[in-house]
JSON list of C-alpha atoms and ligand atoms in Angstrom, two decimals:
[
{"chain": "A", "resi": 1, "resn": "MET", "atom": "CA", "xyz": [49.33, 211.36, -12.79]},
{"chain": "A", "resi": 2, "resn": "LYS", "atom": "CA", "xyz": [45.77, 210.63, -12.85]},
{"chain": "A", "resi": 3, "resn": "ARG", "atom": "CA", "xyz": [45.95, 208.10, -15.70]},
{"chain": "A", "resi": 4, "resn": "THR", "atom": "CA", "xyz": [48.73, 206.08, -13.71]},
{"chain": "A", "resi": 5, "resn": "GLY", "atom": "CA", "xyz": [46.57, 205.93, -10.70]},
{"chain": "A", "resi": 6, "resn": "LYS", "atom": "CA", "xyz": [43.66, 204.36, -12.77]},
{"chain": "A", "resi": 7, "resn": "SER", "atom": "CA", "xyz": [45.87, 202.11, -14.41]},
{"chain": "A", "resi": 8, "resn": "VAL", "atom": "CA", "xyz": [46.83, 200.86, -11.09]},
{"chain": "A", "resi": 9, "resn": "ILE", "atom": "CA", "xyz": [43.37, 200.28, -9.86]},
{"chain": "A", "resi": 10, "resn": "SER", "atom": "CA", "xyz": [42.51, 198.55, -12.86]},
{"chain": "A", "resi": 11, "resn": "VAL", "atom": "CA", "xyz": [45.36, 195.82, -12.39]},
{"chain": "A", "resi": 12, "resn": "LEU", "atom": "CA", "xyz": [44.20, 195.32, -8.73]},
{"chain": "A", "resi": 13, "resn": "ILE", "atom": "CA", "xyz": [40.99, 194.66, -10.13]},
{"chain": "A", "resi": 14, "resn": "SER", "atom": "CA", "xyz": [41.89, 192.23, -12.46]},
{"chain": "A", "resi": 15, "resn": "ALA", "atom": "CA", "xyz": [44.22, 190.65, -9.64]},
{"chain": "A", "resi": 16, "resn": "LEU", "atom": "CA", "xyz": [40.53, 190.65, -7.59]},
{"chain": "A", "resi": 17, "resn": "ILE", "atom": "CA", "xyz": [38.98, 189.06, -10.64]},
{"chain": "A", "resi": 18, "resn": "LEU", "atom": "CA", "xyz": [41.04, 186.59, -10.76]},
{"chain": "A", "resi": 19, "resn": "VAL", "atom": "CA", "xyz": [41.38, 185.31, -7.55]},
{"chain": "A", "resi": 20, "resn": "LEU", "atom": "CA", "xyz": [37.62, 185.78, -7.53]},
{"chain": "A", "resi": 21, "resn": "ALA", "atom": "CA", "xyz": [37.73, 183.44, -10.65]},
{"chain": "A", "resi": 22, "resn": "LEU", "atom": "CA", "xyz": [39.73, 181.07, -8.92]},
{"chain": "A", "resi": 23, "resn": "VAL", "atom": "CA", "xyz": [37.65, 180.58, -5.57]},
{"chain": "A", "resi": 24, "resn": "GLY", "atom": "CA", "xyz": [34.66, 180.65, -7.49]},
{"chain": "A", "resi": 25, "resn": "ASN", "atom": "CA", "xyz": [33.14, 177.53, -9.31]},
{"chain": "A", "resi": 26, "resn": "THR", "atom": "CA", "xyz": [34.53, 176.16, -12.76]},
{"chain": "A", "resi": 27, "resn": "ASP", "atom": "CA", "xyz": [31.79, 177.80, -14.57]},
{"chain": "A", "resi": 28, "resn": "VAL", "atom": "CA", "xyz": [32.69, 180.92, -13.47]},
{"chain": "A", "resi": 29, "resn": "LYS", "atom": "CA", "xyz": [36.17, 180.08, -14.62]},
{"chain": "A", "resi": 30, "resn": "THR", "atom": "CA", "xyz": [34.57, 179.41, -18.03]},
{"chain": "A", "resi": 31, "resn": "VAL", "atom": "CA", "xyz": [32.78, 182.56, -18.57]},
{"chain": "A", "resi": 32, "resn": "HIS", "atom": "CA", "xyz": [35.90, 184.71, -17.65]},
{"chain": "A", "resi": 33, "resn": "ALA", "atom": "CA", "xyz": [38.14, 182.83, -20.01]},
{"chain": "A", "resi": 34, "resn": "ALA", "atom": "CA", "xyz": [35.59, 182.92, -22.89]},
{"chain": "A", "resi": 35, "resn": "GLN", "atom": "CA", "xyz": [34.85, 186.84, -22.25]},
{"chain": "A", "resi": 36, "resn": "HIS", "atom": "CA", "xyz": [38.70, 187.37, -21.82]},
{"chain": "A", "resi": 37, "resn": "ALA", "atom": "CA", "xyz": [39.19, 185.39, -25.56]},
{"chain": "A", "resi": 38, "resn": "LYS", "atom": "CA", "xyz": [36.71, 187.59, -27.11]},
{"chain": "A", "resi": 39, "resn": "GLY", "atom": "CA", "xyz": [38.55, 190.89, -25.34]},
{"chain": "A", "resi": 40, "resn": "VAL", "atom": "CA", "xyz": [35.89, 192.16, -23.98]},
{"chain": "A", "resi": 41, "resn": "LYS", "atom": "CA", "xyz": [36.87, 194.37, -20.78]},
{"chain": "A", "resi": 42, "resn": "MET", "atom": "CA", "xyz": [34.66, 193.99, -17.69]},
{"chain": "A", "resi": 43, "resn": "GLY", "atom": "CA", "xyz": [34.31, 196.24, -14.61]},
{"chain": "A", "resi": 44, "resn": "PHE", "atom": "CA", "xyz": [34.63, 194.92, -11.36]},
{"chain": "A", "resi": 45, "resn": "HIS", "atom": "CA", "xyz": [31.08, 195.48, -10.32]},
{"chain": "A", "resi": 46, "resn": "LYS", "atom": "CA", "xyz": [30.01, 193.18, -13.60]},
{"chain": "A", "resi": 47, "resn": "GLU", "atom": "CA", "xyz": [32.33, 190.45, -12.58]},
{"chain": "A", "resi": 48, "resn": "ILE", "atom": "CA", "xyz": [30.50, 190.52, -8.62]},
{"chain": "A", "resi": 49, "resn": "ALA", "atom": "CA", "xyz": [27.27, 190.45, -11.01]},
{"chain": "A", "resi": 50, "resn": "ILE", "atom": "CA", "xyz": [28.36, 187.05, -12.74]},
{"chain": "A", "resi": 51, "resn": "ASN", "atom": "CA", "xyz": [29.49, 185.72, -9.90]},
{"chain": "A", "resi": 52, "resn": "ARG", "atom": "CA", "xyz": [26.28, 186.58, -7.86]},
{"chain": "A", "resi": 53, "resn": "SER", "atom": "CA", "xyz": [23.93, 185.48, -11.10]},
{"chain": "A", "resi": 54, "resn": "GLU", "atom": "CA", "xyz": [26.00, 181.96, -11.45]},
{"chain": "A", "resi": 55, "resn": "LYS", "atom": "CA", "xyz": [25.49, 181.24, -7.83]},
{"chain": "A", "resi": 56, "resn": "ILE", "atom": "CA", "xyz": [21.81, 182.26, -7.97]},
{"chain": "A", "resi": 57, "resn": "LEU", "atom": "CA", "xyz": [21.27, 179.98, -11.45]},
{"chain": "A", "resi": 58, "resn": "LYS", "atom": "CA", "xyz": [23.16, 176.95, -9.46]},
{"chain": "A", "resi": 59, "resn": "GLY", "atom": "CA", "xyz": [20.21, 176.92, -7.32]},
{"chain": "A", "resi": 60, "resn": "LEU", "atom": "CA", "xyz": [17.60, 177.83, -9.89]},
{"chain": "A", "resi": 61, "resn": "CYS", "atom": "CA", "xyz": [19.09, 174.86, -12.30]},
{"chain": "A", "resi": 62, "resn": "LEU", "atom": "CA", "xyz": [16.27, 172.51, -12.48]},
{"chain": "A", "resi": 63, "resn": "PHE", "atom": "CA", "xyz": [17.76, 169.99, -15.08]},
{"chain": "A", "resi": 64, "resn": "HIS", "atom": "CA", "xyz": [21.11, 168.81, -14.36]},
{"chain": "A", "resi": 65, "resn": "LYS", "atom": "CA", "xyz": [23.22, 167.62, -17.00]},
{"chain": "A", "resi": 66, "resn": "TRP", "atom": "CA", "xyz": [25.38, 165.74, -14.43]},
{"chain": "A", "resi": 67, "resn": "SER", "atom": "CA", "xyz": [29.39, 164.49, -16.20]},
{"chain": "A", "resi": 68, "resn": "LEU", "atom": "CA", "xyz": [31.60, 162.25, -14.19]},
{"chain": "A", "resi": 69, "resn": "ARG", "atom": "CA", "xyz": [34.42, 164.10, -13.18]},
{"chain": "A", "resi": 70, "resn": "ASN", "atom": "CA", "xyz": [36.44, 161.39, -11.46]},
{"chain": "A", "resi": 71, "resn": "THR", "atom": "CA", "xyz": [36.39, 158.08, -9.43]},
{"chain": "A", "resi": 72, "resn": "SER", "atom": "CA", "xyz": [37.99, 157.73, -5.99]},
{"chain": "A", "resi": 73, "resn": "GLY", "atom": "CA", "xyz": [38.45, 155.05, -3.57]},
{"chain": "A", "resi": 74, "resn": "ASP", "atom": "CA", "xyz": [39.83, 151.58, -4.00]},
{"chain": "A", "resi": 75, "resn": "GLY", "atom": "CA", "xyz": [36.89, 149.58, -2.71]},
{"chain": "A", "resi": 76, "resn": "CYS", "atom": "CA", "xyz": [39.50, 148.28, 0.30]},
{"chain": "A", "resi": 77, "resn": "GLU", "atom": "CA", "xyz": [39.87, 150.65, 2.78]},
{"chain": "A", "resi": 78, "resn": "SER", "atom": "CA", "xyz": [37.24, 153.34, 1.14]},
{"chain": "A", "resi": 79, "resn": "ASP", "atom": "CA", "xyz": [34.45, 153.17, -0.69]},
{"chain": "A", "resi": 80, "resn": "ILE", "atom": "CA", "xyz": [34.78, 153.52, -4.43]},
{"chain": "A", "resi": 81, "resn": "VAL", "atom": "CA", "xyz": [32.88, 156.92, -5.26]},
{"chain": "A", "resi": 82, "resn": "GLU", "atom": "CA", "xyz": [32.33, 158.44, -8.55]},
{"chain": "A", "resi": 83, "resn": "HIS", "atom": "CA", "xyz": [31.97, 162.18, -8.56]},
{"chain": "A", "resi": 84, "resn": "TYR", "atom": "CA", "xyz": [29.79, 164.21, -10.71]},
{"chain": "A", "resi": 85, "resn": "VAL", "atom": "CA", "xyz": [29.72, 167.65, -11.63]},
{"chain": "A", "resi": 86, "resn": "CYS", "atom": "CA", "xyz": [26.56, 169.40, -13.50]},
{"chain": "A", "resi": 87, "resn": "VAL", "atom": "CA", "xyz": [27.83, 170.96, -16.57]},
{"chain": "A", "resi": 88, "resn": "LYS", "atom": "CA", "xyz": [25.41, 173.61, -16.52]},
{"chain": "A", "resi": 89, "resn": "CYS", "atom": "CA", "xyz": [25.72, 175.01, -12.66]},
{"chain": "A", "resi": 90, "resn": "GLY", "atom": "CA", "xyz": [28.47, 173.56, -11.25]},
{"chain": "A", "resi": 91, "resn": "LYS", "atom": "CA", "xyz": [26.20, 171.56, -8.53]},
{"chain": "A", "resi": 92, "resn": "THR", "atom": "CA", "xyz": [28.34, 168.31, -7.53]},
{"chain": "A", "resi": 93, "resn": "LYS", "atom": "CA", "xyz": [26.88, 165.08, -6.26]},
{"chain": "A", "resi": 94, "resn": "GLU", "atom": "CA", "xyz": [28.40, 161.41, -5.19]},
{"chain": "A", "resi": 95, "resn": "LYS", "atom": "CA", "xyz": [27.64, 157.99, -6.11]},
{"chain": "A", "resi": 96, "resn": "THR", "atom": "CA", "xyz": [28.77, 155.33, -4.23]},
{"chain": "A", "resi": 97, "resn": "ILE", "atom": "CA", "xyz": [29.83, 151.99, -6.45]},
{"chain": "A", "resi": 98, "resn": "THR", "atom": "CA", "xyz": [31.54, 149.78, -4.18]},
{"chain": "A", "resi": 99, "resn": "THR", "atom": "CA", "xyz": [31.70, 149.60, -0.27]},
{"chain": "A", "resi": 100, "resn": "ALA", "atom": "CA", "xyz": [34.64, 149.48, 1.32]},
{"chain": "A", "resi": 101, "resn": "GLY", "atom": "CA", "xyz": [35.99, 145.81, 2.03]},
{"chain": "A", "resi": 102, "resn": "ASN", "atom": "CA", "xyz": [35.82, 144.40, -0.81]},
{"chain": "A", "resi": 103, "resn": "HIS", "atom": "CA", "xyz": [39.42, 143.18, -0.98]},
{"chain": "A", "resi": 104, "resn": "ASP", "atom": "CA", "xyz": [40.93, 141.29, -3.99]},
{"chain": "A", "resi": 105, "resn": "PHE", "atom": "CA", "xyz": [42.98, 138.50, -2.15]},
{"chain": "A", "resi": 106, "resn": "THR", "atom": "CA", "xyz": [45.46, 136.21, -3.55]},
{"chain": "A", "resi": 107, "resn": "ALA", "atom": "CA", "xyz": [45.11, 132.46, -3.09]},
{"chain": "A", "resi": 108, "resn": "PRO", "atom": "CA", "xyz": [46.99, 131.71, 0.43]},
{"chain": "A", "resi": 109, "resn": "THR", "atom": "CA", "xyz": [49.91, 129.23, 0.33]},
{"chain": "A", "resi": 110, "resn": "CYS", "atom": "CA", "xyz": [51.48, 127.20, 2.89]},
{"chain": "A", "resi": 111, "resn": "THR", "atom": "CA", "xyz": [54.07, 129.59, 3.99]},
{"chain": "A", "resi": 112, "resn": "SER", "atom": "CA", "xyz": [52.41, 133.01, 2.78]},
{"chain": "A", "resi": 113, "resn": "SER", "atom": "CA", "xyz": [49.30, 134.45, 3.40]},
{"chain": "A", "resi": 114, "resn": "ALA", "atom": "CA", "xyz": [46.79, 135.98, 0.88]},
{"chain": "A", "resi": 115, "resn": "VAL", "atom": "CA", "xyz": [47.29, 139.75, -0.24]},
{"chain": "A", "resi": 116, "resn": "CYS", "atom": "CA", "xyz": [44.80, 142.23, -1.62]},
{"chain": "A", "resi": 117, "resn": "ARG", "atom": "CA", "xyz": [45.77, 142.92, -5.30]},
{"chain": "A", "resi": 118, "resn": "LYS", "atom": "CA", "xyz": [44.10, 146.05, -4.59]},
{"chain": "A", "resi": 119, "resn": "CYS", "atom": "CA", "xyz": [45.15, 147.71, -1.44]},
{"chain": "A", "resi": 120, "resn": "GLY", "atom": "CA", "xyz": [48.00, 144.79, -0.29]},
{"chain": "A", "resi": 121, "resn": "ALA", "atom": "CA", "xyz": [46.13, 144.23, 3.01]},
{"chain": "A", "resi": 122, "resn": "ARG", "atom": "CA", "xyz": [47.07, 140.69, 4.22]},
{"chain": "A", "resi": 123, "resn": "GLY", "atom": "CA", "xyz": [44.19, 137.95, 4.21]},
{"chain": "A", "resi": 124, "resn": "ARG", "atom": "CA", "xyz": [43.75, 134.55, 5.45]},
{"chain": "A", "resi": 125, "resn": "GLY", "atom": "CA", "xyz": [47.12, 132.41, 6.13]},
{"chain": "A", "resi": 126, "resn": "PRO", "atom": "CA", "xyz": [49.76, 131.30, 5.64]},
{"chain": "A", "resi": 127, "resn": "LEU", "atom": "CA", "xyz": [47.96, 128.02, 5.91]},
{"chain": "A", "resi": 128, "resn": "GLY", "atom": "CA", "xyz": [50.95, 126.02, 6.89]},
{"chain": "A", "resi": 129, "resn": "HIS", "atom": "CA", "xyz": [51.99, 122.62, 5.18]},
{"chain": "A", "resi": 130, "resn": "ASP", "atom": "CA", "xyz": [49.99, 119.47, 5.34]},
{"chain": "A", "resi": 131, "resn": "TRP", "atom": "CA", "xyz": [52.40, 116.76, 5.92]},
{"chain": "A", "resi": 132, "resn": "THR", "atom": "CA", "xyz": [52.37, 112.98, 5.00]},
{"chain": "A", "resi": 133, "resn": "VAL", "atom": "CA", "xyz": [53.81, 110.68, 7.42]},
{"chain": "A", "resi": 134, "resn": "ALA", "atom": "CA", "xyz": [57.30, 110.47, 6.89]},
{"chain": "A", "resi": 135, "resn": "THR", "atom": "CA", "xyz": [58.12, 106.40, 6.47]},
{"chain": "A", "resi": 136, "resn": "CYS", "atom": "CA", "xyz": [61.18, 104.63, 6.99]},
{"chain": "A", "resi": 137, "resn": "ASP", "atom": "CA", "xyz": [62.47, 105.19, 3.33]},
{"chain": "A", "resi": 138, "resn": "SER", "atom": "CA", "xyz": [60.60, 108.19, 1.99]},
{"chain": "A", "resi": 139, "resn": "SER", "atom": "CA", "xyz": [60.49, 111.67, 3.76]},
{"chain": "A", "resi": 140, "resn": "ALA", "atom": "CA", "xyz": [57.36, 113.76, 4.80]},
{"chain": "A", "resi": 141, "resn": "THR", "atom": "CA", "xyz": [55.85, 115.64, 1.73]},
{"chain": "A", "resi": 142, "resn": "CYS", "atom": "CA", "xyz": [53.46, 118.45, 1.44]},
{"chain": "A", "resi": 143, "resn": "LYS", "atom": "CA", "xyz": [50.72, 117.55, -0.25]},
{"chain": "A", "resi": 144, "resn": "ARG", "atom": "CA", "xyz": [49.47, 120.99, -1.13]},
{"chain": "A", "resi": 145, "resn": "CYS", "atom": "CA", "xyz": [53.20, 122.53, -2.14]},
{"chain": "A", "resi": 146, "resn": "GLY", "atom": "CA", "xyz": [55.28, 119.30, -2.69]},
{"chain": "A", "resi": 147, "resn": "VAL", "atom": "CA", "xyz": [58.03, 120.28, -0.37]},
{"chain": "A", "resi": 148, "resn": "LYS", "atom": "CA", "xyz": [60.15, 117.73, 1.51]},
{"chain": "A", "resi": 149, "resn": "GLY", "atom": "CA", "xyz": [59.94, 117.84, 5.51]},
{"chain": "A", "resi": 150, "resn": "GLU", "atom": "CA", "xyz": [61.56, 115.17, 8.18]},
{"chain": "A", "resi": 151, "resn": "GLY", "atom": "CA", "xyz": [62.90, 111.93, 7.36]},
{"chain": "A", "resi": 152, "resn": "PRO", "atom": "CA", "xyz": [63.21, 109.05, 5.85]},
{"chain": "A", "resi": 153, "resn": "LEU", "atom": "CA", "xyz": [63.49, 107.78, 8.84]},
{"chain": "A", "resi": 154, "resn": "GLY", "atom": "CA", "xyz": [65.64, 104.85, 8.20]},
{"chain": "A", "resi": 155, "resn": "HIS", "atom": "CA", "xyz": [64.51, 101.21, 9.22]},
{"chain": "A", "resi": 156, "resn": "MET", "atom": "CA", "xyz": [64.73, 100.12, 12.82]},
{"chain": "A", "resi": 157, "resn": "TRP", "atom": "CA", "xyz": [66.10, 96.15, 12.66]},
{"chain": "A", "resi": 158, "resn": "THR", "atom": "CA", "xyz": [65.68, 93.76, 15.55]},
{"chain": "A", "resi": 159, "resn": "SER", "atom": "CA", "xyz": [68.41, 90.89, 16.13]},
{"chain": "A", "resi": 160, "resn": "PRO", "atom": "CA", "xyz": [67.49, 87.78, 14.19]},
{"chain": "A", "resi": 161, "resn": "THR", "atom": "CA", "xyz": [66.07, 85.09, 16.01]},
{"chain": "A", "resi": 162, "resn": "CYS", "atom": "CA", "xyz": [66.58, 81.29, 15.84]},
{"chain": "A", "resi": 163, "resn": "THR", "atom": "CA", "xyz": [63.59, 81.45, 14.03]},
{"chain": "A", "resi": 164, "resn": "ASP", "atom": "CA", "xyz": [62.63, 84.97, 12.75]},
{"chain": "A", "resi": 165, "resn": "PRO", "atom": "CA", "xyz": [64.75, 87.08, 10.30]},
{"chain": "A", "resi": 166, "resn": "SER", "atom": "CA", "xyz": [65.99, 90.45, 11.22]},
{"chain": "A", "resi": 167, "resn": "ARG", "atom": "CA", "xyz": [63.03, 92.75, 11.09]},
{"chain": "A", "resi": 168, "resn": "CYS", "atom": "CA", "xyz": [62.02, 96.32, 10.84]},
{"chain": "A", "resi": 169, "resn": "ILE", "atom": "CA", "xyz": [60.05, 97.34, 14.02]},
{"chain": "A", "resi": 170, "resn": "ARG", "atom": "CA", "xyz": [58.25, 100.59, 12.22]},
{"chain": "A", "resi": 171, "resn": "CYS", "atom": "CA", "xyz": [57.47, 98.80, 8.52]},
{"chain": "A", "resi": 172, "resn": "GLY", "atom": "CA", "xyz": [57.68, 95.18, 9.35]},
{"chain": "A", "resi": 173, "resn": "LYS", "atom": "CA", "xyz": [60.15, 94.75, 6.50]},
{"chain": "A", "resi": 174, "resn": "SER", "atom": "CA", "xyz": [62.41, 91.63, 7.14]},
{"chain": "A", "resi": 175, "resn": "LYS", "atom": "CA", "xyz": [66.35, 91.33, 6.00]},
{"chain": "A", "resi": 176, "resn": "GLY", "atom": "CA", "xyz": [68.73, 88.44, 5.86]},
{"chain": "A", "resi": 177, "resn": "PRO", "atom": "CA", "xyz": [68.19, 84.87, 6.63]},
{"chain": "A", "resi": 178, "resn": "VAL", "atom": "CA", "xyz": [66.71, 82.82, 9.68]},
{"chain": "A", "resi": 179, "resn": "PRO", "atom": "CA", "xyz": [69.45, 81.77, 11.45]},
{"chain": "A", "resi": 180, "resn": "GLY", "atom": "CA", "xyz": [67.90, 78.33, 12.69]},
{"chain": "A", "resi": 181, "resn": "HIS", "atom": "CA", "xyz": [68.85, 76.64, 16.32]},
{"chain": "A", "resi": 182, "resn": "CYS", "atom": "CA", "xyz": [72.11, 76.05, 17.08]},
{"chain": "A", "resi": 183, "resn": "PHE", "atom": "CA", "xyz": [72.08, 72.60, 19.03]},
{"chain": "A", "resi": 184, "resn": "THR", "atom": "CA", "xyz": [74.82, 71.32, 21.20]},
{"chain": "A", "resi": 185, "resn": "GLN", "atom": "CA", "xyz": [75.28, 67.61, 21.22]},
{"chain": "A", "resi": 186, "resn": "ALA", "atom": "CA", "xyz": [72.93, 65.52, 23.37]},
{"chain": "A", "resi": 187, "resn": "THR", "atom": "CA", "xyz": [74.71, 63.72, 26.38]},
{"chain": "A", "resi": 188, "resn": "CYS", "atom": "CA", "xyz": [73.52, 60.87, 28.28]},
{"chain": "A", "resi": 189, "resn": "THR", "atom": "CA", "xyz": [71.11, 62.88, 30.50]},
{"chain": "A", "resi": 190, "resn": "VAL", "atom": "CA", "xyz": [70.90, 66.22, 28.59]},
{"chain": "A", "resi": 191, "resn": "PRO", "atom": "CA", "xyz": [68.71, 66.25, 25.21]},
{"chain": "A", "resi": 192, "resn": "GLN", "atom": "CA", "xyz": [70.13, 68.53, 22.34]},
{"chain": "A", "resi": 193, "resn": "LEU", "atom": "CA", "xyz": [70.02, 72.45, 23.14]},
{"chain": "A", "resi": 194, "resn": "CYS", "atom": "CA", "xyz": [69.82, 75.21, 21.11]},
{"chain": "A", "resi": 195, "resn": "MET", "atom": "CA", "xyz": [73.02, 77.42, 22.65]},
{"chain": "A", "resi": 196, "resn": "ARG", "atom": "CA", "xyz": [70.93, 80.89, 21.53]},
{"chain": "A", "resi": 197, "resn": "CYS", "atom": "CA", "xyz": [67.50, 80.48, 22.54]},
{"chain": "A", "resi": 198, "resn": "GLY", "atom": "CA", "xyz": [67.73, 77.55, 25.12]},
{"chain": "A", "resi": 199, "resn": "MET", "atom": "CA", "xyz": [65.42, 75.03, 23.03]},
{"chain": "A", "resi": 200, "resn": "SER", "atom": "CA", "xyz": [65.76, 71.48, 23.94]},
{"chain": "A", "resi": 201, "resn": "TYR", "atom": "CA", "xyz": [65.25, 68.96, 20.91]},
{"chain": "A", "resi": 202, "resn": "GLY", "atom": "CA", "xyz": [65.25, 65.28, 21.31]},
{"chain": "A", "resi": 203, "resn": "GLU", "atom": "CA", "xyz": [65.68, 62.95, 24.24]},
{"chain": "A", "resi": 204, "resn": "PRO", "atom": "CA", "xyz": [69.02, 62.31, 26.39]},
{"chain": "A", "resi": 205, "resn": "LEU", "atom": "CA", "xyz": [70.72, 59.50, 25.00]},
{"chain": "A", "resi": 206, "resn": "GLY", "atom": "CA", "xyz": [70.88, 57.64, 28.53]},
{"chain": "A", "resi": 207, "resn": "HIS", "atom": "CA", "xyz": [73.91, 55.94, 29.50]},
{"chain": "A", "resi": 208, "resn": "GLU", "atom": "CA", "xyz": [75.55, 52.95, 27.90]},
{"chain": "A", "resi": 209, "resn": "TRP", "atom": "CA", "xyz": [76.50, 50.52, 30.76]},
{"chain": "A", "resi": 210, "resn": "GLU", "atom": "CA", "xyz": [79.61, 48.15, 30.15]},
{"chain": "A", "resi": 211, "resn": "GLU", "atom": "CA", "xyz": [78.90, 45.03, 30.89]},
{"chain": "A", "resi": 212, "resn": "GLY", "atom": "CA", "xyz": [80.23, 44.06, 33.96]},
{"chain": "A", "resi": 213, "resn": "THR", "atom": "CA", "xyz": [80.28, 40.92, 36.71]},
{"chain": "A", "resi": 214, "resn": "ASP", "atom": "CA", "xyz": [79.62, 43.26, 39.49]},
{"chain": "A", "resi": 215, "resn": "THR", "atom": "CA", "xyz": [76.91, 45.15, 38.70]},
{"chain": "A", "resi": 216, "resn": "SER", "atom": "CA", "xyz": [77.79, 47.95, 41.53]},
{"chain": "A", "resi": 217, "resn": "THR", "atom": "CA", "xyz": [80.51, 48.97, 39.41]},
{"chain": "A", "resi": 218, "resn": "GLU", "atom": "CA", "xyz": [78.99, 49.22, 36.16]},
{"chain": "A", "resi": 219, "resn": "LYS", "atom": "CA", "xyz": [80.51, 52.26, 34.29]},
{"chain": "A", "resi": 220, "resn": "CYS", "atom": "CA", "xyz": [78.66, 54.14, 31.48]},
{"chain": "A", "resi": 221, "resn": "LYS", "atom": "CA", "xyz": [80.61, 53.68, 27.90]},
{"chain": "A", "resi": 222, "resn": "ARG", "atom": "CA", "xyz": [80.21, 57.61, 27.10]},
{"chain": "A", "resi": 223, "resn": "CYS", "atom": "CA", "xyz": [79.93, 59.35, 30.07]},
{"chain": "A", "resi": 224, "resn": "GLY", "atom": "CA", "xyz": [82.12, 57.21, 33.11]},
{"chain": "A", "resi": 225, "resn": "VAL", "atom": "CA", "xyz": [79.41, 57.51, 35.19]},
{"chain": "A", "resi": 226, "resn": "ILE", "atom": "CA", "xyz": [78.94, 54.57, 37.64]},
{"chain": "A", "resi": 227, "resn": "ARG", "atom": "CA", "xyz": [75.86, 52.99, 38.00]},
{"chain": "A", "resi": 228, "resn": "GLY", "atom": "CA", "xyz": [74.30, 53.44, 41.24]},
{"chain": "A", "resi": 229, "resn": "SER", "atom": "CA", "xyz": [76.20, 56.53, 41.74]},
{"chain": "A", "resi": 230, "resn": "THR", "atom": "CA", "xyz": [74.09, 59.74, 42.27]},
{"chain": "A", "resi": 231, "resn": "ASN", "atom": "CA", "xyz": [74.12, 60.65, 38.53]},
{"chain": "B", "resi": 301, "resn": "ZN", "atom": "ZN1", "xyz": [22.68, 172.02, -12.66]},
{"chain": "B", "resi": 302, "resn": "ZN", "atom": "ZN1", "xyz": [41.93, 145.33, -0.25]},
{"chain": "B", "resi": 303, "resn": "ZN", "atom": "ZN1", "xyz": [53.26, 123.12, 1.87]},
{"chain": "B", "resi": 304, "resn": "ZN", "atom": "ZN1", "xyz": [61.17, 99.99, 8.45]},
{"chain": "B", "resi": 305, "resn": "ZN", "atom": "ZN1", "xyz": [67.65, 78.17, 19.08]},
{"chain": "B", "resi": 306, "resn": "ZN", "atom": "ZN1", "xyz": [76.70, 58.35, 30.39]}
]
């Protein structure tokens, strides 16, 4: 009976030691592991004593032996910090390598913004296209990415005139022949006239009088007008 009670206490003490070891620093855990491996059975008070002495030692460790445990942060949204632990006393220290905000952005394009390769944060952009001017026979093109925009616009032809062919009012290109004037026949009183532009050419022909005995009845051979009439 007494023996069973004692082993129950022993189990409880072991459990307590384990809890203490887990909440304690790593070196205490190492000590426990080493001692258990050697098969050394320790009493509860001895454990407490070790734990206390470790804590005292931590304060007394004059020459720390730092070992890099891990690195945290990405340098973008948080600092990159190296975490060191003293292998002798378990004391920890931190060293900031890179402060936050050091994004590593991709180049922004016409249609997409820069993205941080490390944290995915959005940077500059999108830049938008940088268009050339669209012409009559070529489209606007982005100088940066080569994408085609509006156009080609097509020519805007004017009607040809007597002296000028059809021309594009945008680019000045011409097409087709120069039509030339389209003259009517000259009459006795009216010179040659262009039916399209109204330009006159030459002189009126003048009347060609029939020779008559009575000058008051002289008639024009071409138009029949009687000499001395209003015409
Ligand atoms: Zn130390
Ligand atoms: Zn970033
Ligand atoms: Zn573009
Ligand atoms: Zn044109
Ligand atoms: Zn004309
Ligand atoms: Zn006439």
